[in-house]
């Protein structure tokens, strides 16, 4: 089967390539010279050639250092569009090519800064765009996103929360799938929480929130998909942007994103560098009592996490002809973090008298590297909407966490020296095929195949120095996990319009073959299972300004390899977070109804949803009589979630823009652990309100307020959290550049506060991952305007299958 599939892919590719080679070469040229009103040549302007019949883009060029340009084409009737940042757009109509080329002579372009500003405002992208199965958020519209990283940007998205450990949740659930450009990526593979902090926000174009994915997407992700769309430009000529950031506490970075397109070749490159060094702190109090013992201890946690990250990507699009495109990309990311932590434990007796103070320090070094290579072939056909896409991807990642610990008791000479090593090596191979076949006026069939292979090796050990100064391995913290995952999938989907009614239905089948083996304890867990995942999307246009949407999907969440590890880290000698090699997948039925109201000055999207979950994974906290706390995930319960969500964008005036979103939900979970019923029934909500004011045509001021209400859990409750962000932005250098100043968490209030209550056990904690941030960012645009999309075509298709 694999051999046959590979043979088919090679045959289709060679057939398209041979057809491309047989097409006649271009023999006619359109030439001209671009000048300003002062007779100075216009350098590096974009010159695009379109067909007069249907406005199809035929080709293009960039003017040289003398303002000259040459475009090759066949016989036909065309028009020319010339664009440059600070000059009026120029249209040259009625260009006819018969038996010879055409010289258009001198083309004069006028400068008009006032008209430019008007064009920028009218052509501005909406911050939110609604499509059938997703919401698209253009991150550059939010000033608090400028100079940030992917984790910060996700935290500003509606219904998305990021906790102090960097874990991402959508509508209150952390079982969310994170993709890069519609596909799985090693950039967020092994440790998404840490990896997202290493992706510069300046390289991100938009975030897509897909709460009820269609069968086109992987079934993975109980609550949906977050797709991070990276910037990619295929405008003719040389285009790009450059960004530099400086902030306090230490936050420095720089990035660029450029492309050069000429005739059949488009070259792209981007680079991002981040250096961060941020303090964090927290406190907790643990109380334990039983029939024969009781004790209390408090903990102060002070940490400093920092390091650098470099991300580099190059790519080439080769347009074989109008219907066949071959794209290759190479990406490499390397980072090295250095983290320092100091824990202070204070032990008290039952009379609340201090009996002992223990200091534990950690010095961690954390180097990581990720390499990705991808090859894509896209073919369109003469029939509009018919397409074929083939993808092959190879990902190689490695990560090492090496820590040194020292623990001592005040007033005692003896101290404990320990060290731990955690190495993770990962390899991914992915093959994917997607085909779309239109029928009738607006219908289409979609089908696809996907195979992914993931091989991961994780070696973890903790060593302790004995009295003879020799390092001895602690056997209870020593093992090696081999994790092999093979997932093969196929899907069928059909959609059509019937007047004001639109329907899309699909079915996806996935075969999972997952082997996890703990080498040193000889624990093997081999699971094979096949599932069918249906999806249904309905849309009805009530009237010109309103649309109603209904959707259903069936999904699963497989345990990540970290959730299967019986060990995690050894930073806190009294609190141990471990995995569970016996975890099963979660399954979810998801229903959603949405209503879109388009108003003259804004839009309102309202949604109600319901999710029924089976085998819900909960992290159980338990403490023994020695004061050792263990946190372990188990398939504890069934769960039901009901929610209402709205997204509002409203512009009361041309210079004032409002956005607001809220997610109000009820979550019920119930299960049994150690013969005890654990249940939670909570009402909670999250919200964000943002106001952006434009002053003097080029000065923007934005304020944003974020709030997360308290929430009950099966073992306690999470307390409320709020924070405020401010931003100020001004265009400079005649609109070619922008300077932005911002502050995140103005009142230093973004803290996670949690209470856990069990029989004989009480815990209260507060932690702040990162203190208030001040940032200044400078962005410069090369031959591209601030608000234009920067694209004549967009190849970032969400084609995960």
GROMACS .gro file of N, CA and C in nm, residues 135 137 156-159 645-648 659-663 686-690:
model
   60
  135UNK      N    1  -1.249   3.126   1.307
  135UNK     CA    2  -1.233   3.270   1.321
  135UNK      C    3  -1.085   3.305   1.302
  137UNK      N    4  -0.787   3.588   1.335
  137UNK     CA    5  -0.750   3.712   1.404
  137UNK      C    6  -0.615   3.760   1.352
  156UNK      N    7  -0.384   3.669   2.426
  156UNK     CA    8  -0.472   3.780   2.393
  156UNK      C    9  -0.590   3.740   2.304
  157UNK      N   10  -0.596   3.613   2.265
  157UNK     CA   11  -0.703   3.567   2.177
  157UNK      C   12  -0.831   3.540   2.257
  158UNK      N   13  -0.947   3.561   2.195
  158UNK     CA   14  -1.074   3.533   2.264
  158UNK      C   15  -1.084   3.388   2.306
  159UNK      N   16  -1.126   3.366   2.429
  159UNK     CA   17  -1.150   3.233   2.486
  159UNK      C   18  -1.025   3.149   2.502
  645UNK      N   19  -2.064   3.238   2.411
  645UNK     CA   20  -1.947   3.316   2.374
  645UNK      C   21  -1.989   3.425   2.276
  646UNK      N   22  -1.930   3.544   2.292
  646UNK     CA   23  -1.955   3.648   2.191
  646UNK      C   24  -1.826   3.722   2.160
  647UNK      N   25  -1.818   3.770   2.035
  647UNK     CA   26  -1.708   3.854   1.988
  647UNK      C   27  -1.768   3.976   1.920
  648UNK      N   28  -1.737   4.091   1.974
  648UNK     CA   29  -1.793   4.217   1.922
  648UNK      C   30  -1.681   4.307   1.874
  659UNK      N   31  -1.323   4.648   2.061
  659UNK     CA   32  -1.342   4.503   2.049
  659UNK      C   33  -1.369   4.448   2.189
  660UNK      N   34  -1.455   4.351   2.196
  660UNK     CA   35  -1.486   4.288   2.324
  660UNK      C   36  -1.521   4.142   2.299
  661UNK      N   37  -1.482   4.056   2.390
  661UNK     CA   38  -1.520   3.916   2.381
  661UNK      C   39  -1.536   3.858   2.521
  662UNK      N   40  -1.622   3.760   2.532
  662UNK     CA   41  -1.644   3.694   2.661
  662UNK      C   42  -1.686   3.550   2.635
  663UNK      N   43  -1.647   3.463   2.727
  663UNK     CA   44  -1.686   3.322   2.724
  663UNK      C   45  -1.739   3.286   2.862
  686UNK      N   46  -1.441   3.414   3.110
  686UNK     CA   47  -1.322   3.492   3.075
  686UNK      C   48  -1.366   3.602   2.980
  687UNK      N   49  -1.295   3.715   2.982
  687UNK     CA   50  -1.333   3.826   2.895
  687UNK      C   51  -1.214   3.915   2.866
  688UNK      N   52  -1.226   3.990   2.757
  688UNK     CA   53  -1.125   4.089   2.718
  688UNK      C   54  -1.194   4.204   2.647
  689UNK      N   55  -1.161   4.326   2.687
  689UNK     CA   56  -1.216   4.447   2.624
  689UNK      C   57  -1.098   4.533   2.581
  690UNK      N   58  -1.102   4.580   2.456
  690UNK     CA   59  -0.993   4.660   2.402
  690UNK      C   60  -1.048   4.783   2.332
   0.00000   0.00000   0.00000
